[in-house]
Tab-separated table of C-alpha atoms in Angstrom:
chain	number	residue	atom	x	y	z
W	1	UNK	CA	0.000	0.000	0.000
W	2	UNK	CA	2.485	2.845	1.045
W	3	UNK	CA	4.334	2.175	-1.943
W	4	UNK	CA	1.527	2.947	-4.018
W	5	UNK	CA	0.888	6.386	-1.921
W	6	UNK	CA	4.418	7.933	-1.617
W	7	UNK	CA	7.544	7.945	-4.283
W	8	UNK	CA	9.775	5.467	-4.115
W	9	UNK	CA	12.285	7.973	-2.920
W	10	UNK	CA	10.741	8.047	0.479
W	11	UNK	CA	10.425	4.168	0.679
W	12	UNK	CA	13.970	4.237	-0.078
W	13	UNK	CA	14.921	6.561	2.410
W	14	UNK	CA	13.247	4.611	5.180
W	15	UNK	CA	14.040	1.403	4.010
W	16	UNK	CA	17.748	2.367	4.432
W	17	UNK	CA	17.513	4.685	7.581
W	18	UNK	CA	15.383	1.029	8.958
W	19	UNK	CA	18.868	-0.511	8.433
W	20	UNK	CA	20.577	1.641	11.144
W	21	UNK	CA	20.897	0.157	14.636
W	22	UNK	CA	18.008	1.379	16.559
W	23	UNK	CA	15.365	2.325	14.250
W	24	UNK	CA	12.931	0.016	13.327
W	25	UNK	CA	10.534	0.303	10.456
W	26	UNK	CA	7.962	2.473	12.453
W	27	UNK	CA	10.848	5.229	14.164
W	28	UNK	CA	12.504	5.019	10.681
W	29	UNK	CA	9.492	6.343	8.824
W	30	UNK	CA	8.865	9.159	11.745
W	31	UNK	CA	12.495	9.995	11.225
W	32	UNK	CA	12.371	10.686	7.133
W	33	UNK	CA	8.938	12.313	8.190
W	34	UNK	CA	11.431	14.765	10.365
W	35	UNK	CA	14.026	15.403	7.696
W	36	UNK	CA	11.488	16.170	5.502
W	37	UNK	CA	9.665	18.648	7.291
W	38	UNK	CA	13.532	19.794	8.625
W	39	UNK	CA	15.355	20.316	5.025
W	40	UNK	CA	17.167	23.639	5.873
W	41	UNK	CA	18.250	22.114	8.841
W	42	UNK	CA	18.034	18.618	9.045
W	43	UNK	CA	17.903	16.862	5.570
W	44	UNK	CA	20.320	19.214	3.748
W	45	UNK	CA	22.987	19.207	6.564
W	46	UNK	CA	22.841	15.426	7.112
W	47	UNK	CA	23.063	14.400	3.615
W	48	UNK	CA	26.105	16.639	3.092
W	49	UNK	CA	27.653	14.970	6.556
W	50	UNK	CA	27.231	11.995	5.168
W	51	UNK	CA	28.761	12.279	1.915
W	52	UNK	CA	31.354	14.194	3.827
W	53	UNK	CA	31.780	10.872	5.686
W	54	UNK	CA	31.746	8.713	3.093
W	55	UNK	CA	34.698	10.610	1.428
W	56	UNK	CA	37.065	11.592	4.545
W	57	UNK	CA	36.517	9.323	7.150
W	58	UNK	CA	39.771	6.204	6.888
W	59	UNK	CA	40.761	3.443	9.452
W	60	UNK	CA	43.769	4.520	11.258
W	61	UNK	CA	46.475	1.905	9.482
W	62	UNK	CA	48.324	1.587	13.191
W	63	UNK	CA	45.548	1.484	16.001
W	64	UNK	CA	42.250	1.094	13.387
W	65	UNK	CA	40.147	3.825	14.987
W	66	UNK	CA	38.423	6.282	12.979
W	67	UNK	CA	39.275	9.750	11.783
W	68	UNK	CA	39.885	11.701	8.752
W	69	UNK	CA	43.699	12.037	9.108
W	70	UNK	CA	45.770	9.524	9.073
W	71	UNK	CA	47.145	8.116	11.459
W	72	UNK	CA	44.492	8.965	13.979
W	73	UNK	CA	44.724	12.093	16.031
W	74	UNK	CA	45.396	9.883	19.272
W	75	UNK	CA	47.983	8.112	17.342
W	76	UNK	CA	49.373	11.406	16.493
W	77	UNK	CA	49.101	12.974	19.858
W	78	UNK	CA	52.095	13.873	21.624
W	79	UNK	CA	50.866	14.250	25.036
W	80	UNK	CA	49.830	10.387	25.214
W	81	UNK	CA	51.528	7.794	27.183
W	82	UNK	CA	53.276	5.590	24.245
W	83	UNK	CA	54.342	2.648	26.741
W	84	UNK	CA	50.674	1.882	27.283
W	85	UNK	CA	48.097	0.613	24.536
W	86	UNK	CA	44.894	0.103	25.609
W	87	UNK	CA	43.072	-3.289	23.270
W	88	UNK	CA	39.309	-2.805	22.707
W	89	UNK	CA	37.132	-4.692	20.936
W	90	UNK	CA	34.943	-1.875	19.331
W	91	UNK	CA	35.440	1.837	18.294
W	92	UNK	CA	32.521	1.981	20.389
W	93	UNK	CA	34.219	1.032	23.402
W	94	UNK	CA	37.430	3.544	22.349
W	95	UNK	CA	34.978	6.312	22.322
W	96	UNK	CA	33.720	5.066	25.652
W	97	UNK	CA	36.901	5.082	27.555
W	98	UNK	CA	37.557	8.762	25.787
W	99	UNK	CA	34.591	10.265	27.060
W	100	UNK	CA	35.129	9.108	30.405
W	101	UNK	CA	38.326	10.706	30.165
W	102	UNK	CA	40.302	7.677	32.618
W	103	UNK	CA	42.971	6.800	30.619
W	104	UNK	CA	45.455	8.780	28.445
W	105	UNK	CA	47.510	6.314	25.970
W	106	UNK	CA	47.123	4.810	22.759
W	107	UNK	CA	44.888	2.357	21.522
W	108	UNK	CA	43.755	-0.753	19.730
W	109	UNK	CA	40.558	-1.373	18.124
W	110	UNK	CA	40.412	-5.238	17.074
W	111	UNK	CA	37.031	-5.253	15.357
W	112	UNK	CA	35.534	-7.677	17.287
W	113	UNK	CA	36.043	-10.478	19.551
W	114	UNK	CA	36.727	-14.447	19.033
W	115	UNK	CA	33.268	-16.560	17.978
W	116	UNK	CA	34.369	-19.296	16.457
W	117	UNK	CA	30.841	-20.301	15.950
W	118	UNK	CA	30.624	-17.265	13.977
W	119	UNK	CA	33.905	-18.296	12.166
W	120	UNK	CA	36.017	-15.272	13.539
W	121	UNK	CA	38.759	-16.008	14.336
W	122	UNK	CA	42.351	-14.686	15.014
W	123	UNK	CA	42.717	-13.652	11.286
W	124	UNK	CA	39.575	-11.792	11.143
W	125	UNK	CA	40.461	-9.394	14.005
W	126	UNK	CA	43.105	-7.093	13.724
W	127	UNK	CA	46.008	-9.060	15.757
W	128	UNK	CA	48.895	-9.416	13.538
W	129	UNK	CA	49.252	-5.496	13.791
W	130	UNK	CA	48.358	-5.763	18.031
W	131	UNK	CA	51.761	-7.803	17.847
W	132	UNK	CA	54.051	-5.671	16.183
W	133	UNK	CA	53.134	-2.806	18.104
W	134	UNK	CA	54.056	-4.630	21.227
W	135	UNK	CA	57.335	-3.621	21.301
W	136	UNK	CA	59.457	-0.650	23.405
W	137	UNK	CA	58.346	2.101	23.910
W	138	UNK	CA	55.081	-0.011	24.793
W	139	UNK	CA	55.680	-1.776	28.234
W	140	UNK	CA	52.311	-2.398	28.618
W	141	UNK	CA	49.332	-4.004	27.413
W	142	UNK	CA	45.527	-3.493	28.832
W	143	UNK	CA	43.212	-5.825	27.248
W	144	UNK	CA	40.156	-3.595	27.948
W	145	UNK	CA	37.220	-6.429	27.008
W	146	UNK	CA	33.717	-6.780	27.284
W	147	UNK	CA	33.367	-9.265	30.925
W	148	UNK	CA	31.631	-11.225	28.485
W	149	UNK	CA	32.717	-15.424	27.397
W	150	UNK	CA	33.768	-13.819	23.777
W	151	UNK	CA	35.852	-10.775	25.708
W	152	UNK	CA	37.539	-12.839	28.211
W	153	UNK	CA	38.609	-16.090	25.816
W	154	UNK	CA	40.041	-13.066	23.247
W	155	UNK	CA	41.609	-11.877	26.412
W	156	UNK	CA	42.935	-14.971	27.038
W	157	UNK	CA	44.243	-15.799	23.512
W	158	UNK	CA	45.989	-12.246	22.849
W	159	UNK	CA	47.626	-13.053	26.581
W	160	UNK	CA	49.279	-16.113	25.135
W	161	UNK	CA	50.102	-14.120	22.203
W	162	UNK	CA	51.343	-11.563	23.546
W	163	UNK	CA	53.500	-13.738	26.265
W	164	UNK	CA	57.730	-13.415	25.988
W	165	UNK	CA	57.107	-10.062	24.159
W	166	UNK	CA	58.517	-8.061	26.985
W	167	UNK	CA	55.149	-6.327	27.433
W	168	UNK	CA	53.094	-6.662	30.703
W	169	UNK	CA	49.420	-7.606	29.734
W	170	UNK	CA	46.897	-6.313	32.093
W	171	UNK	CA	42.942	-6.650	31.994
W	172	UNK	CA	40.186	-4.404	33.546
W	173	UNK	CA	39.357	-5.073	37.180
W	174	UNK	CA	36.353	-6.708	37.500
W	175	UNK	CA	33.624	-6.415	40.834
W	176	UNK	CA	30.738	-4.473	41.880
W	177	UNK	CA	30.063	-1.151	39.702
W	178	UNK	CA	29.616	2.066	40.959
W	179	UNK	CA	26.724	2.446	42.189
W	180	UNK	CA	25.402	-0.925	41.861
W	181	UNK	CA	23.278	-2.937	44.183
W	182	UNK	CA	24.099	-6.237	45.229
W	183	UNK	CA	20.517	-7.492	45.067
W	184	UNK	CA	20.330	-6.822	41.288
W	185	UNK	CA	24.207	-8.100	40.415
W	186	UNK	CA	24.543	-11.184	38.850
W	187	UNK	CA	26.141	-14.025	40.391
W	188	UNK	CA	29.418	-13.905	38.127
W	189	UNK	CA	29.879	-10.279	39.245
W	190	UNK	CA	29.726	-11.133	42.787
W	191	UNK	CA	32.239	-14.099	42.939
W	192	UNK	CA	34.260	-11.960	41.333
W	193	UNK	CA	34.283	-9.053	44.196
W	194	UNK	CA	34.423	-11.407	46.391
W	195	UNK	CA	37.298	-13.267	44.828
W	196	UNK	CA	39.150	-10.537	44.427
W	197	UNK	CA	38.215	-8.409	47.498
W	198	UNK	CA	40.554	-5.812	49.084
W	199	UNK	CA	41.530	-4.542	52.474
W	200	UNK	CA	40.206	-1.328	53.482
Q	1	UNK	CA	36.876	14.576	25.406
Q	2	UNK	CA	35.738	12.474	22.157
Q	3	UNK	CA	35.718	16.082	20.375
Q	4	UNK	CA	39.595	15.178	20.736
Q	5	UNK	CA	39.305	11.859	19.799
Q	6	UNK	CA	37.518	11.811	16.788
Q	7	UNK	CA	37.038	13.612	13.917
Q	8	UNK	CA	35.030	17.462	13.490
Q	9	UNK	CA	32.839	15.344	10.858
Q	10	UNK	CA	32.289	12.232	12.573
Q	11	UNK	CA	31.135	14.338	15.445
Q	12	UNK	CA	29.186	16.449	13.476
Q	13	UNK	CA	28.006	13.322	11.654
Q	14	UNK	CA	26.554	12.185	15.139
Q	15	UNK	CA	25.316	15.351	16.743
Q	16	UNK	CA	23.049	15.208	13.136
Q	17	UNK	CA	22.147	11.622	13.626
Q	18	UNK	CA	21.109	12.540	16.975
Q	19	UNK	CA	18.478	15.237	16.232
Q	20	UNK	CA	16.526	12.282	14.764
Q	21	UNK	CA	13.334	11.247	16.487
Q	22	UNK	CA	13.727	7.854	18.343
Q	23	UNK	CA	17.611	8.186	18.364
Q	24	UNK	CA	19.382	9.746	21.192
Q	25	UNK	CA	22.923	10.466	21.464
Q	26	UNK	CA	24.111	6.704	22.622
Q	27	UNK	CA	22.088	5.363	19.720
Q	28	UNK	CA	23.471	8.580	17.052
Q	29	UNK	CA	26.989	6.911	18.151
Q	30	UNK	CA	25.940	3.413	17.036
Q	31	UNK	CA	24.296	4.395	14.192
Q	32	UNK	CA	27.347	6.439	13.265
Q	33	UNK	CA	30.382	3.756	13.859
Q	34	UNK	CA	27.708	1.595	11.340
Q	35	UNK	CA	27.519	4.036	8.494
Q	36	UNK	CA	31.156	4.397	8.659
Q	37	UNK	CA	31.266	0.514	8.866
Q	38	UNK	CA	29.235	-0.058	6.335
Q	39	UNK	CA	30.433	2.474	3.654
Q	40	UNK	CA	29.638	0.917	0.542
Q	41	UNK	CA	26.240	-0.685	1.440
Q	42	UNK	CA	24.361	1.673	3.709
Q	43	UNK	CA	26.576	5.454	4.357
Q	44	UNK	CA	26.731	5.956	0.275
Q	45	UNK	CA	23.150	4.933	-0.394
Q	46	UNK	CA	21.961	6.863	2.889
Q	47	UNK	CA	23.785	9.835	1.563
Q	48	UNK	CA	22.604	9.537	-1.884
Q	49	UNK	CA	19.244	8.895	-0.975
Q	50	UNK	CA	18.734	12.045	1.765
Q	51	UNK	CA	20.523	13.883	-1.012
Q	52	UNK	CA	17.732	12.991	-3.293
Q	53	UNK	CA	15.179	13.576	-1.226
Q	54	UNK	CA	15.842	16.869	-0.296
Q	55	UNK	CA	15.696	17.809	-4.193
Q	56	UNK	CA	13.074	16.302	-5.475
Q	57	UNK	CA	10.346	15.449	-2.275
Q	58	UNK	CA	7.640	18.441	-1.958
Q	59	UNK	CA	4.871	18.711	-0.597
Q	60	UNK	CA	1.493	18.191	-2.588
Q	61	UNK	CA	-0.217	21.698	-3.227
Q	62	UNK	CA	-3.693	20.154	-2.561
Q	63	UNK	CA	-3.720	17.706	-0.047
Q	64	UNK	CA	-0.275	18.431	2.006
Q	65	UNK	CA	0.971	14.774	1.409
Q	66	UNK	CA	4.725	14.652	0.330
Q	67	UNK	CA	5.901	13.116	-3.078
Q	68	UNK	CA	8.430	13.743	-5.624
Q	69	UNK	CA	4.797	14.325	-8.164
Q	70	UNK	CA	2.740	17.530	-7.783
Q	71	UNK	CA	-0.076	17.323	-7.127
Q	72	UNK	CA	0.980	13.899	-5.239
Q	73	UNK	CA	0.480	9.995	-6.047
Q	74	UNK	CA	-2.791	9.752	-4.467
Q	75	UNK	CA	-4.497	13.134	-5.601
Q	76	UNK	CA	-3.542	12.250	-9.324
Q	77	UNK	CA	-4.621	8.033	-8.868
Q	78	UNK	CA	-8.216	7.919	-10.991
Q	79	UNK	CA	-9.405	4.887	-8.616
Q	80	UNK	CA	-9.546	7.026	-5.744
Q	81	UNK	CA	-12.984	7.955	-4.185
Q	82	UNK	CA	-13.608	11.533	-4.950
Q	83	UNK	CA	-16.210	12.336	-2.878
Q	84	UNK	CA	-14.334	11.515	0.098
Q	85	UNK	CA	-11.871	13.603	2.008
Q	86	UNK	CA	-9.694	11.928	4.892
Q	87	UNK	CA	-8.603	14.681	6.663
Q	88	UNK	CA	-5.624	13.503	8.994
Q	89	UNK	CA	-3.372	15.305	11.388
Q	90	UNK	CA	-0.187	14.171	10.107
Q	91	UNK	CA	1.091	12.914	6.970
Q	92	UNK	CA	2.359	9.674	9.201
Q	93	UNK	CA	-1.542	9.237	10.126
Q	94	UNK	CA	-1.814	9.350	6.152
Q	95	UNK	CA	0.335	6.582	5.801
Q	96	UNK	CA	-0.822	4.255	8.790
Q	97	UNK	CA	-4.335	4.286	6.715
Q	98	UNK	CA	-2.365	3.510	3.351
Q	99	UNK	CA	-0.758	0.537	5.377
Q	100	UNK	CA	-3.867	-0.514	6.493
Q	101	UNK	CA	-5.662	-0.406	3.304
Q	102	UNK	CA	-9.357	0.831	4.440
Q	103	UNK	CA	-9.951	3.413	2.696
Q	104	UNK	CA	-9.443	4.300	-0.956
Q	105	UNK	CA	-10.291	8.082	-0.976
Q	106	UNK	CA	-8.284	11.619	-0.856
Q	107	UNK	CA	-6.927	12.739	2.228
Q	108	UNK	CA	-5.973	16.561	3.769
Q	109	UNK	CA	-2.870	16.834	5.867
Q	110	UNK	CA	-3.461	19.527	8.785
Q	111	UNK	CA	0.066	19.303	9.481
Q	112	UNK	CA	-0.962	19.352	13.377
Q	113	UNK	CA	-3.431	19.941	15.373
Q	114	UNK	CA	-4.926	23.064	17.138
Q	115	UNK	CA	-3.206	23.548	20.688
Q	116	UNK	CA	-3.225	27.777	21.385
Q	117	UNK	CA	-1.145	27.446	24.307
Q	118	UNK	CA	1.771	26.495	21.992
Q	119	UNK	CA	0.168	29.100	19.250
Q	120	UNK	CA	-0.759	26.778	16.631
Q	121	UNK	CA	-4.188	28.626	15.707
Q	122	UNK	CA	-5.856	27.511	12.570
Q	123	UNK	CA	-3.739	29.701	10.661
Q	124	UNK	CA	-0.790	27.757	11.686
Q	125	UNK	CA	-2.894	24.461	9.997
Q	126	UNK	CA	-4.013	23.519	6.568
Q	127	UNK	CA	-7.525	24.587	6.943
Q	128	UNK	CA	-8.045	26.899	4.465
Q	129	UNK	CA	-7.386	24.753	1.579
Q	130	UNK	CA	-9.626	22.348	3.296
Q	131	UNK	CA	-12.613	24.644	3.073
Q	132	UNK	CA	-11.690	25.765	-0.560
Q	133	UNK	CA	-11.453	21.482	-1.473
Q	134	UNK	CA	-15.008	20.924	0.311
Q	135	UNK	CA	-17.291	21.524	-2.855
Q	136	UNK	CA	-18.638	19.071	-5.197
Q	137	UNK	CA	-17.785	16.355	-5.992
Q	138	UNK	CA	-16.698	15.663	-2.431
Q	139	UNK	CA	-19.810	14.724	-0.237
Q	140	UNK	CA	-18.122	13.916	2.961
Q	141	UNK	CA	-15.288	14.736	4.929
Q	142	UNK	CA	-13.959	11.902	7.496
Q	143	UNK	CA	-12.332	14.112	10.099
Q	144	UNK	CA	-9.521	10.818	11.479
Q	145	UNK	CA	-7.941	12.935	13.988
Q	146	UNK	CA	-6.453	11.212	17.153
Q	147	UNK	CA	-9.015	10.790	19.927
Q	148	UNK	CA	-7.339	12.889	22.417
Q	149	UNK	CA	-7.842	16.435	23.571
Q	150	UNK	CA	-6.272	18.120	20.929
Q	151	UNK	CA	-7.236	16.319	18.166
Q	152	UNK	CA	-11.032	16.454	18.817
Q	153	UNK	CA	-11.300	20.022	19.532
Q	154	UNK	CA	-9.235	20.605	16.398
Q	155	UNK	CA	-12.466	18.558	14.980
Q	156	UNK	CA	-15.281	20.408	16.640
Q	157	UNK	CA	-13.174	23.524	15.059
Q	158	UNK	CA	-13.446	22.124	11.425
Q	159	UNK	CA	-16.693	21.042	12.231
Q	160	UNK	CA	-17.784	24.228	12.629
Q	161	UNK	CA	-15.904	25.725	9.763
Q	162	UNK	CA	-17.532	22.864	7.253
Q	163	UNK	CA	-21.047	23.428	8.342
Q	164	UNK	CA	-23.223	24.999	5.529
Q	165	UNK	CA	-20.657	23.760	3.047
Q	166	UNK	CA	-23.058	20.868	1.649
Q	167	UNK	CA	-20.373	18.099	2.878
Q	168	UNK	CA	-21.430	15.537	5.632
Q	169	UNK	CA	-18.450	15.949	8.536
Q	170	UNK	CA	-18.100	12.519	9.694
Q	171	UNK	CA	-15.843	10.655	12.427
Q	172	UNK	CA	-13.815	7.322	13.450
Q	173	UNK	CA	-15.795	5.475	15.538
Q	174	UNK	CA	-14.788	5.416	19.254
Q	175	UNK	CA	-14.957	2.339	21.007
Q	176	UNK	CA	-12.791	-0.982	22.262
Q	177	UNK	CA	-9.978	-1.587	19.815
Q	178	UNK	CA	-9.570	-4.977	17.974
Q	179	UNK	CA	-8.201	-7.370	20.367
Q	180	UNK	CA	-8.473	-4.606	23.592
Q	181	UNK	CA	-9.471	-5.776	27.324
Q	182	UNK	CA	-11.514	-4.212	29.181
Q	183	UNK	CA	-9.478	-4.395	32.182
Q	184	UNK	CA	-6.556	-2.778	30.399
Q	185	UNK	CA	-8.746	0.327	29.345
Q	186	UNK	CA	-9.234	3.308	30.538
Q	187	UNK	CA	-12.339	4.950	31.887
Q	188	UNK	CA	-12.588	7.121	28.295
Q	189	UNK	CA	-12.514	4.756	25.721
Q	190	UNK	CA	-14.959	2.245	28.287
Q	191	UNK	CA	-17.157	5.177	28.554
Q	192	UNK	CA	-17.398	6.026	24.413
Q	193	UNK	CA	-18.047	2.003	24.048
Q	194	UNK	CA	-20.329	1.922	26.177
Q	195	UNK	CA	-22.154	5.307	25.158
Q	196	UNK	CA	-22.171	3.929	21.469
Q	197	UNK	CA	-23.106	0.380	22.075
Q	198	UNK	CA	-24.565	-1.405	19.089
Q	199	UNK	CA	-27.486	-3.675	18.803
Q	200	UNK	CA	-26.324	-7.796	17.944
């Protein structure tokens, strides 16, 4: 029916803004609704961010976060700690750690974690390059994972790669979270403050 | 921070994404890191197709809809009803009745509803075309507004405004929807079924 009662530009348009994470069919069709009514200020400026995107935005070759320079700006930043790289799973979680504004060193972006069942493996992340940059000035390596099975048995397999490379290779501290109420934690989370539970 | 870390356009690309109903910042960032990660399949059709859009959709002189055709699809199709007017809020209320396939007639897009404490008088609405569409051959207009406060005083309004026109004004029924429980409704909606009960 609705392609009978609007162009097949719109369907278009919804069909593909359906595709991003988040919007379903229904908010995807109130969102072209939006930039349509919006043009000045919506539709116009988003379409020409977009295209702006799809031209300028690379992988950074070294660390493969996002940017339009190349290497990235962290990777270019002097004022970072070089002896401490700081392995993530997504850009997502890069971003994370940035805005939270904890930690000031470089990082690594590996695409993904191990699922074999999904057939990734070692060669579909980006390890070989993790490797080579484990050498001095880097003295350290924080495998910042997800606490999930697929974080912790990558964790565990860049470990043994990363083992008689002179690096240390740390992982996040895992326990109760800010804030958080033992009634609603989980059981893994609380053997794990209690396993690793510290003097006051 | 993550001005620092990431690119002017990828930030720009998200504040953007962001402004979109049903997407808040969290979800712009996701939506982002999958255009960018999907360049080829989704960012350059996205682009393209927003780019498109915002040449070529308009809005239809005579009804409100929006299509790339003017007057639009519907007001142009010959198997359309003309003696009918559907006269809907919102071009999305437009398109839920497309979906749903119930009536095959022309429609009038308000583009809102009255509400004079956030000055949307009828000026502010598609009313006057409304009027000027209500002659021969249209016998009745179908006022679907939503059944809440605004929508029905925006109807008694056009009710008003129609009468000595020659049109029957006519309304959606009011009642239990398909599939509703009584114990789940509230006291309005129990109230109109009752009040416009039906003989079996």
């Amino acid at each position: 029916m609705s392609k009978k009662s609007s162009g097949a530009e719109i369907e278009r348009l919804i069909a593909l803004l359906a595709r991003l994470p988040g919007l379903g069919h229904r908010s995807a069709r109130k969102a072209a609704l939006a930039l349509i009514k919006r043009r000045e200020d919506l539709l116009q400026p988003l379409a020409a961010a977009l295209s702006e995107a799809a031209q300028k935005i690379i992988p950074c070759p070294s660390c493969g976060n996002i940017d339009t320079v190349s290497p990235c700006t962290i990777c270019q930043d002097p004022r970072r700690d070089r002896s401490l790289i700081v392995v993530v799973e997504e850009i997502a979680d890069l971003w994370a750690l940035e805005r939270a504004g904890v930690v000031n060193a470089l990082y690594h972006v590996l695409g993904g974690h191990l699922s074999p069942l999904d057939g990734i493996g070692p060669e579909e992340l980006n390890v070989v390059r993790l490797i080579e940059r484990a050498v001095p000035p880097v003295k350290e390596v924080l495998l910042a994972l997800n606490a999930t099975v697929e974080g912790q048995s990558t964790a565990h397999y860049l470990t043994e790669q990363l083992h008689g490379h002179g690096v240390a290779v740390t992982r996040l501290a895992q326990g109760v979270p800010i804030g958080g109420e033992l009634d609603y934690l989980d059981e893994g989370t609380l053997a794990a403050a209690i396993k690793s539970r510290r003097p006051l």
